[in-house]
Short mmCIF file of C-alpha atoms in Angstrom, two decimals:
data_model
loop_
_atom_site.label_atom_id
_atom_site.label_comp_id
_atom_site.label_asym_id
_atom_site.label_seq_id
_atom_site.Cartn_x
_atom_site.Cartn_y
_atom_site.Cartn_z
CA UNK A 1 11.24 -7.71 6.33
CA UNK A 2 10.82 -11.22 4.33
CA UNK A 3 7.49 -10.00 3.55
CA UNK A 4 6.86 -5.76 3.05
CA UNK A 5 4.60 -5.13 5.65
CA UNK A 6 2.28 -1.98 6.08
CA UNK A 7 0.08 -0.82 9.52
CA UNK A 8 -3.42 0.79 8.87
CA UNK A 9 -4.86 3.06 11.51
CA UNK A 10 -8.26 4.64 12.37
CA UNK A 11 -11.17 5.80 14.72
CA UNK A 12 -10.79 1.98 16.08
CA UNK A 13 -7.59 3.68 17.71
CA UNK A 14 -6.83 5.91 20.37
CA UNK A 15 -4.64 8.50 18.93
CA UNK A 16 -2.06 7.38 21.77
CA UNK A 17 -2.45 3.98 19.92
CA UNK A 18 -1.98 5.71 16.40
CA UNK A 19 0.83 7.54 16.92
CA UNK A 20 2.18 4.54 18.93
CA UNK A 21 1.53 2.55 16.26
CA UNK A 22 3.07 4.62 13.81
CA UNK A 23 6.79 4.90 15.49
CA UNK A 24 6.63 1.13 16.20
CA UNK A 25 6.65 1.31 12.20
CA UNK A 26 9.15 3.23 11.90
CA UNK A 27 11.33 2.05 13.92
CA UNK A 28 10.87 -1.63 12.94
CA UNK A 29 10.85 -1.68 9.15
CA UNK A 30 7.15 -1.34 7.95
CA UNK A 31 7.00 0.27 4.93
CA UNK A 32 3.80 2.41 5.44
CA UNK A 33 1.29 3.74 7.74
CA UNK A 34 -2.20 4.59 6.08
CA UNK A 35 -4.81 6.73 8.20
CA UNK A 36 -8.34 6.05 7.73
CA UNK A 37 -11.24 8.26 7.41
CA UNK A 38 -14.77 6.32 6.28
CA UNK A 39 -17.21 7.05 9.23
CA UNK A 40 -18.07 10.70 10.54
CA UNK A 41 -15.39 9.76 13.33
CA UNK A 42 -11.87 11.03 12.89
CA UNK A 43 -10.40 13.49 9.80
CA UNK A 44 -7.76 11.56 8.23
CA UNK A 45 -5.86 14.53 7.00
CA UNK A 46 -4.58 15.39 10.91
CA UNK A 47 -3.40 12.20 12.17
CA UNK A 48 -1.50 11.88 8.63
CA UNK A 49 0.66 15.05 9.24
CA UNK A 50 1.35 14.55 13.22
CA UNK A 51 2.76 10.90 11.82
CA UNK A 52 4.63 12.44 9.54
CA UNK A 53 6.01 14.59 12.00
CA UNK A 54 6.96 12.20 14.22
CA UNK A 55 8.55 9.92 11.98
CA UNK A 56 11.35 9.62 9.64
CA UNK A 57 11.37 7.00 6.97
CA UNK A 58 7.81 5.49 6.79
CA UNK A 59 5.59 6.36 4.27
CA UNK A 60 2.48 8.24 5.02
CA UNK A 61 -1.14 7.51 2.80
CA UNK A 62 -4.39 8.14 3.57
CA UNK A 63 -6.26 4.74 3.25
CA UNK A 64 -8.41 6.42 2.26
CA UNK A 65 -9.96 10.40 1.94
CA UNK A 66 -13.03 10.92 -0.50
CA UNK A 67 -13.11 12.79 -3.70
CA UNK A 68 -16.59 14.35 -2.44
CA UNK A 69 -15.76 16.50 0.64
CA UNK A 70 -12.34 18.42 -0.29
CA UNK A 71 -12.10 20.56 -3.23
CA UNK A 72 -9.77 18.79 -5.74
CA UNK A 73 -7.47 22.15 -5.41
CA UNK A 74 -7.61 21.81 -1.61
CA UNK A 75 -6.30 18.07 -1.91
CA UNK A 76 -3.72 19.05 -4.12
CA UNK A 77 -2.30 21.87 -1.75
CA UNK A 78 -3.09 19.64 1.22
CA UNK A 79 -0.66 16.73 -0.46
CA UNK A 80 1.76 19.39 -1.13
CA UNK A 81 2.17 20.73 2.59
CA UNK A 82 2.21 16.86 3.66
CA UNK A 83 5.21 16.38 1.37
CA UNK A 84 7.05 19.42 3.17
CA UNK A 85 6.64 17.90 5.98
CA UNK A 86 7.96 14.41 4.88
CA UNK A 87 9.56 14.95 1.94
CA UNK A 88 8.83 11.95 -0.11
CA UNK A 89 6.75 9.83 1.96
CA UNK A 90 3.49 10.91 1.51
CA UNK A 91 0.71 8.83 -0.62
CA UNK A 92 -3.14 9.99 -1.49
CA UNK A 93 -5.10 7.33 -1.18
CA UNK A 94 -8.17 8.42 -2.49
CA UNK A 95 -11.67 6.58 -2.94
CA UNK A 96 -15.36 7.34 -3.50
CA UNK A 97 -17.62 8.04 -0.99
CA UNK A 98 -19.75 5.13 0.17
CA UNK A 99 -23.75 4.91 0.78
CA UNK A 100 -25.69 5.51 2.33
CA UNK A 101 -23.28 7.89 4.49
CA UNK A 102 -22.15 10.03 1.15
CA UNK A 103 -26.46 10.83 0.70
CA UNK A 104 -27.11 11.46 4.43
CA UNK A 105 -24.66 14.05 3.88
CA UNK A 106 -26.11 15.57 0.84
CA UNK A 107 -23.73 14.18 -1.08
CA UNK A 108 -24.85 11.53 -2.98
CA UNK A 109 -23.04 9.21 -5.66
CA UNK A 110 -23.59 9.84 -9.34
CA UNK A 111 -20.78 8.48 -12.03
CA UNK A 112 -18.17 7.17 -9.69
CA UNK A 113 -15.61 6.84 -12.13
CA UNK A 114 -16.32 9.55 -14.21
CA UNK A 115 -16.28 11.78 -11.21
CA UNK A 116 -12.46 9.81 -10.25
CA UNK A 117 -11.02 10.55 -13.14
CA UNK A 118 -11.95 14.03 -12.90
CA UNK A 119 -10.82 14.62 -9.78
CA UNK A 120 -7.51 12.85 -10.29
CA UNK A 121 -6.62 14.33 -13.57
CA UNK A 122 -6.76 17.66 -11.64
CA UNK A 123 -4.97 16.67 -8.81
CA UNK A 124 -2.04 15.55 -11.71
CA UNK A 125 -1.68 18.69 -13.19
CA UNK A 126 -1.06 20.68 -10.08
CA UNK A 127 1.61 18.45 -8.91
CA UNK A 128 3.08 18.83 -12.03
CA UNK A 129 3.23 22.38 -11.02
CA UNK A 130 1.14 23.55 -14.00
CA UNK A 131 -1.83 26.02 -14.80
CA UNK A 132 -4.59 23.85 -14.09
CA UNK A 133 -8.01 24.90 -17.06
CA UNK A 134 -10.88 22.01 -16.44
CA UNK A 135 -14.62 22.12 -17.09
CA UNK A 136 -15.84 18.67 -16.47
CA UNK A 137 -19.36 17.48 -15.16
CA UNK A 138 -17.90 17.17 -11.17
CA UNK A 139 -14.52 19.22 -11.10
CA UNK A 140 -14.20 22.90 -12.78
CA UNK A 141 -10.67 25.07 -12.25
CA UNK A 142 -9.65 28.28 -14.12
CA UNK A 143 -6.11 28.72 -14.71
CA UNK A 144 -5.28 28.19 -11.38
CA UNK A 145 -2.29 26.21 -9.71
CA UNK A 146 0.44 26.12 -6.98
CA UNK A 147 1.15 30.07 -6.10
CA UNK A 148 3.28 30.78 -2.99
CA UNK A 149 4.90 33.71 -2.87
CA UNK A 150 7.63 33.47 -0.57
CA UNK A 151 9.25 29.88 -1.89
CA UNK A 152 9.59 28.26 -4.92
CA UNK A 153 6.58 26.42 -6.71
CA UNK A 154 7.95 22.79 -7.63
CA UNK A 155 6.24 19.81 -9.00
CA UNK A 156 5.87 17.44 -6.35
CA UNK A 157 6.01 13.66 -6.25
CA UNK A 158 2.49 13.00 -4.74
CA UNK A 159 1.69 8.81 -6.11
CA UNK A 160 -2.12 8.20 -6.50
CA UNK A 161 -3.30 4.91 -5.07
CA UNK A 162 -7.52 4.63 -5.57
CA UNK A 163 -9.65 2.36 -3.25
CA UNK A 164 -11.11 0.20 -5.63
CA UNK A 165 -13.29 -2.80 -5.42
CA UNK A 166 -15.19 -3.55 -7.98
CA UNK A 167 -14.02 -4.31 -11.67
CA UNK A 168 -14.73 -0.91 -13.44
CA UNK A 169 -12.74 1.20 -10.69
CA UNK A 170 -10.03 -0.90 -10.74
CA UNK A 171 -9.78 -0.84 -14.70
CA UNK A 172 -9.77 2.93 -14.11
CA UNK A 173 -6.89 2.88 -11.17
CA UNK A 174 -4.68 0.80 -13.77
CA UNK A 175 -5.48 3.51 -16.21
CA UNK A 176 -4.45 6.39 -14.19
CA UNK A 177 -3.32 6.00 -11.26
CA UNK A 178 0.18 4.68 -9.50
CA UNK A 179 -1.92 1.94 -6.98
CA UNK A 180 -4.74 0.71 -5.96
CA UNK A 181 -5.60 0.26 -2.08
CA UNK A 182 -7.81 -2.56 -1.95
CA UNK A 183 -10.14 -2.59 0.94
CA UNK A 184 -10.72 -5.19 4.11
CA UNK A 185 -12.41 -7.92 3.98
CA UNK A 186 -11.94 -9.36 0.02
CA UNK A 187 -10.26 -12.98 0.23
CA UNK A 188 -6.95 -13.55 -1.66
CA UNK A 189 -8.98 -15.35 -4.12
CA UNK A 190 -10.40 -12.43 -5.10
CA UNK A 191 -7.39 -10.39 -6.39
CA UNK A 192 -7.41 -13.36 -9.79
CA UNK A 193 -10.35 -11.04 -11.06
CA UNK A 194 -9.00 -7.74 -9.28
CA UNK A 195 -5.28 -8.35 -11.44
CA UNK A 196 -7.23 -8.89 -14.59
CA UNK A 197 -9.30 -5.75 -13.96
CA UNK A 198 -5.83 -3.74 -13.34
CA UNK A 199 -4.50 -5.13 -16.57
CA UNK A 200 -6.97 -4.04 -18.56
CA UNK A 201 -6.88 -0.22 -17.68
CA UNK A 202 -2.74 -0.69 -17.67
CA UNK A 203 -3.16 -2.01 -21.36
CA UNK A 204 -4.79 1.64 -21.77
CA UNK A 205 -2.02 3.76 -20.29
CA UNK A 206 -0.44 6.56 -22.78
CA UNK A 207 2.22 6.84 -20.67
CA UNK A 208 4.35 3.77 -21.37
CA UNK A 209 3.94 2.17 -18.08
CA UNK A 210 3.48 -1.09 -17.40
CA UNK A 211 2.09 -1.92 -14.15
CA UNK A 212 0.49 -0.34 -10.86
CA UNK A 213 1.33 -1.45 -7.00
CA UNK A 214 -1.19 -3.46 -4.96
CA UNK A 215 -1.88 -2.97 -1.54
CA UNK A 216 -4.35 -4.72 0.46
CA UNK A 217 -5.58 -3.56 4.42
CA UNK A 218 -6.00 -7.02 6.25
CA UNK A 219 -7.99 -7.36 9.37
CA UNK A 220 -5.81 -9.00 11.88
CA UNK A 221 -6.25 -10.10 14.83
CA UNK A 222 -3.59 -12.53 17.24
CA UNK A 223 -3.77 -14.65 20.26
CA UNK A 224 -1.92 -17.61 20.64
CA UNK A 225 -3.09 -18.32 24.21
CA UNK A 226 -6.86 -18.31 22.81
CA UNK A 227 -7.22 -18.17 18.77
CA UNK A 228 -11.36 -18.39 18.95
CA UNK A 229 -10.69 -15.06 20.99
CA UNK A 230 -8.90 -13.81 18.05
CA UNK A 231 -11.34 -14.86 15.48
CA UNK A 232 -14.07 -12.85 17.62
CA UNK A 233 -12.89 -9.83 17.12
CA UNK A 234 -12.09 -9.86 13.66
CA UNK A 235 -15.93 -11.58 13.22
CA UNK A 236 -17.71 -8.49 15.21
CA UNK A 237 -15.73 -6.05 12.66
CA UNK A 238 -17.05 -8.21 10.00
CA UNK A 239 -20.11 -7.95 11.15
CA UNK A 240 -19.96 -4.17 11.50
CA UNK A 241 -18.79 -3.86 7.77
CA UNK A 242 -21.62 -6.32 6.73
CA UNK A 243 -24.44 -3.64 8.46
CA UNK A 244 -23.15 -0.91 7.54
CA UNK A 245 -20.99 -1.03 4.05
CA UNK A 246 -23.03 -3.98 2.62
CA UNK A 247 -21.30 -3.58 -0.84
CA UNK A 248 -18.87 -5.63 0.38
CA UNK A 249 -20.80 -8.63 0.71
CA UNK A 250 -20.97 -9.66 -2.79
CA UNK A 251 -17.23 -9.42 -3.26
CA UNK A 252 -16.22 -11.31 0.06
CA UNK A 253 -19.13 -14.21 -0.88
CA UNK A 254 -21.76 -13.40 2.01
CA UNK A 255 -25.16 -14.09 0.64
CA UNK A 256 -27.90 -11.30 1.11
CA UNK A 257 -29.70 -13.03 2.76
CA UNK A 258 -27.67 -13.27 5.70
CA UNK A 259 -26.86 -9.01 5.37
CA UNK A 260 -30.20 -8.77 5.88
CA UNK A 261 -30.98 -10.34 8.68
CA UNK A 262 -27.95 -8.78 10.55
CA UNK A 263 -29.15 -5.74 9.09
CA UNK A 264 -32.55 -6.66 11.06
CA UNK A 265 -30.68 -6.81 14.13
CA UNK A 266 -27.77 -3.83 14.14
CA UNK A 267 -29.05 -0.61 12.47
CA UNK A 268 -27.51 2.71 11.58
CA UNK A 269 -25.81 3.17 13.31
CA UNK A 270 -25.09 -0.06 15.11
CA UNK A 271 -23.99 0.23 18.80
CA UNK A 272 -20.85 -2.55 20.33
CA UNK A 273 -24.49 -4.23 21.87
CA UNK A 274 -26.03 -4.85 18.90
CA UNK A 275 -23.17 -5.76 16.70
CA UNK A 276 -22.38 -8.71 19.75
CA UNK A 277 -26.10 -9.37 19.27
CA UNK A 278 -25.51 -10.29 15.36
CA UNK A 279 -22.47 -11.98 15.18
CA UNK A 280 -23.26 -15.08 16.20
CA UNK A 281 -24.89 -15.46 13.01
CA UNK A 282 -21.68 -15.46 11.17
CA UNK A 283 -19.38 -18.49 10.93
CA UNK A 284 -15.90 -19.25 11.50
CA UNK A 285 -15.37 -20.03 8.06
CA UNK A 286 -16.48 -16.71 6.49
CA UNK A 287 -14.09 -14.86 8.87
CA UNK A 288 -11.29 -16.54 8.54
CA UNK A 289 -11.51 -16.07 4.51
CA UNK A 290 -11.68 -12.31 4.81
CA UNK A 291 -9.20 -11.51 7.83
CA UNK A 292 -5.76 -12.70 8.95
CA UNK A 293 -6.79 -14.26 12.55
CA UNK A 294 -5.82 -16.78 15.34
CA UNK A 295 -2.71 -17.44 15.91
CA UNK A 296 0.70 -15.64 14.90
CA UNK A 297 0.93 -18.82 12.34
CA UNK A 298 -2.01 -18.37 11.09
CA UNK A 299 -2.82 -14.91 11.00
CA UNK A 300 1.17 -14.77 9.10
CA UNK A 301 0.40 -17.46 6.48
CA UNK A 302 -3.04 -15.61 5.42
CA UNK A 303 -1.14 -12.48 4.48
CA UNK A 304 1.17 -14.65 2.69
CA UNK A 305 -1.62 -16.21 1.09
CA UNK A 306 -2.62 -12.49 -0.07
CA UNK A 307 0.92 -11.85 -1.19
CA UNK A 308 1.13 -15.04 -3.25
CA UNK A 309 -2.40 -13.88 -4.76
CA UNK A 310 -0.74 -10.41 -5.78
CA UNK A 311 -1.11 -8.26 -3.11
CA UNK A 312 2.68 -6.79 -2.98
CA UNK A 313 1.96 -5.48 0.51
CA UNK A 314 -0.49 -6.41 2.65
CA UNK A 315 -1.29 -3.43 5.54
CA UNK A 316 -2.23 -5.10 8.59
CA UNK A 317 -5.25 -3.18 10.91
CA UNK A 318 -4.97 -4.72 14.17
CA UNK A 319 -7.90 -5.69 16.31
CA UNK A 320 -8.38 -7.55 19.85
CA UNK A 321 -5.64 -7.61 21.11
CA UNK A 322 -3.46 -5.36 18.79
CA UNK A 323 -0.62 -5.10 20.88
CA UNK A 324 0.39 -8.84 20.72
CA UNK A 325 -1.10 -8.73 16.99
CA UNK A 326 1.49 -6.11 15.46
CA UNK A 327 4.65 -7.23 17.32
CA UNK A 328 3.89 -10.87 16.85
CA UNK A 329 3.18 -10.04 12.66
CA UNK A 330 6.61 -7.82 12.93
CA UNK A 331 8.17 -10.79 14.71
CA UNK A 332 6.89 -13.06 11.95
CA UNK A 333 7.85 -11.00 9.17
CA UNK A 334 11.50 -10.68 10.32
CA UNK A 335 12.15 -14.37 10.50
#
């Protein structure tokens, strides 16, 4: 592909439609599939191994799992199992929780990154294949690690990649980690700030590395017969975001004002009705700063626009018509 392309998938999905998306991916050069899990919809975890099953030279993340809900010595034996069954290919893409859903499930947010770098400098040491001693304020393991008994315990090659958005989580993920999986709905303008965050925590590292990949999940959305059509559908996911994960707001340049009064109209949790009742309030302009949308020109010359801003692969999440959208994106990436 002229431009590395990657496919997102989640609960928006059939699983028919994941795993079709998946092996369209693999057969037609995308780089990686990343399974979502946000919303109390769909594990991630599942869908991640029946890709990896099914294909052969993709790579599998998880775009992205929470460092709240799985014990850090769980995730690192999960990642483990996932790299047995694709040697190589798999990714943890791991984030925090968001509000309000991480309190409604009694577990609430408290030091985000001091909680990240816990939890990831655990999940290091085991796939180092080392005795794993840590008494920190979220994570605590006693000399513990990888212990089959019928097969050799090996370090594996598990890369990191954090969701970060904001400035002090991305300064960590440059510290730390080997990515950072930026979320929807952040213009390319935004990554000038985003780099500069990433530098900072690279200028940190102890390890003699000097840089981190980018990736970037793009809301896309194609229809060359009807682009407004297009630009509907990724608007009512903007929308959706905007109720329910309003931290985005400030990053993607919504003023509150206008959260709250789609917040007025589309509640937790906000039905397809309401969300069609909202929309209308947002304009053309905001969408098509935040998503890849219209037609296959325009929709390809956005994630281009991301690239050129320093996203080294953007990962496309298809919506309206998604069939049309990912084989007219592959198309457009082949030329």
């Amino acid at each position: 592909m002229t431009l590395p392309l990657g496919i997102h998938v989640g609960e928006r999905l059939s699983l028919e439609q994941t795993y079709g998306q998946a092996e369209f991916a693999d057969q037609n050069g995308f780089e990686s599939v990343w399974v979502a899990e946000g919303r109390l919809a769909r594990d991630g975890i599942v869908p991640a191994a029946i890709i990896a099953s099914r294909t052969r030279n993709v790579k599998i993340g998880t775009g992205v799992v929470n460092n709240k809900s799985r014990n850090a010595a769980l995730m690192a034996v999960t990642f483990k199992t996932l790299d047995e069954v694709a040697p190589g290919r798999a990714i943890l893409g791991i984030g925090a929780w968001w509000e309000p859903l991480a309190t409604k499930v009694g577990q609430p947010l408290s030091k985000p990154l001091k909680s990240m770098r816990e939890y990831i400098t655990v999940l290091q040491t085991f796939f180092r294949n080392e005795v794993v001693n840590f008494d920190g304020e979220f994570v605590q393991m006693q000399d513990v690690r990888f212990d089959s008994m019928y097969r050799e315990n090996k370090p594996v090659d598990i890369p990191i990649y954090i969701g970060a958005v904001g400035p002090r989580m991305l300064e960590l993920a440059g510290e730390i980690s080997d990515g950072v999986h930026m979320d929807f709905l952040l213009p390319p303008s935004y990554m000038v700030g985003a780099r500069q965050a990433i530098d900072r925590g690279v200028a940190k590292r102890t390890d003699g590395r000097d840089g981190i990949d980018l990736t970037q999940i793009v809301s896309c959305s194609v229809n060359d017969a009807d682009p407004q059509e297009a630009i509907d559908a990724c608007k009512a996911f903007l929308t959706l975001y905007l109720c329910q994960q309003p931290h985005i707001a400030e990053h993607c340049g919504v003023e509150r004002e206008l959260v709250d009064r789609l917040q007025e109209i589309a509640g937790w949790p906000a039905t397809p009705e309401d969300i069609k009742r909202a929309m209308h309030l947002v304009p053309n302009s905001l969408v098509q700063n935040v998503t890849a949308c219209g037609t296959t020109d325009d929709a390809f010359q956005k994630l281009q626009a991301y690239q050129e801003a320093g996203v080294r692969c953007p990962i496309i999440s298809t919506l309206g018509d998604k069939e049309q959208t990912l084989t007219r994106l592959a198309q457009a990436a082949k030329a």
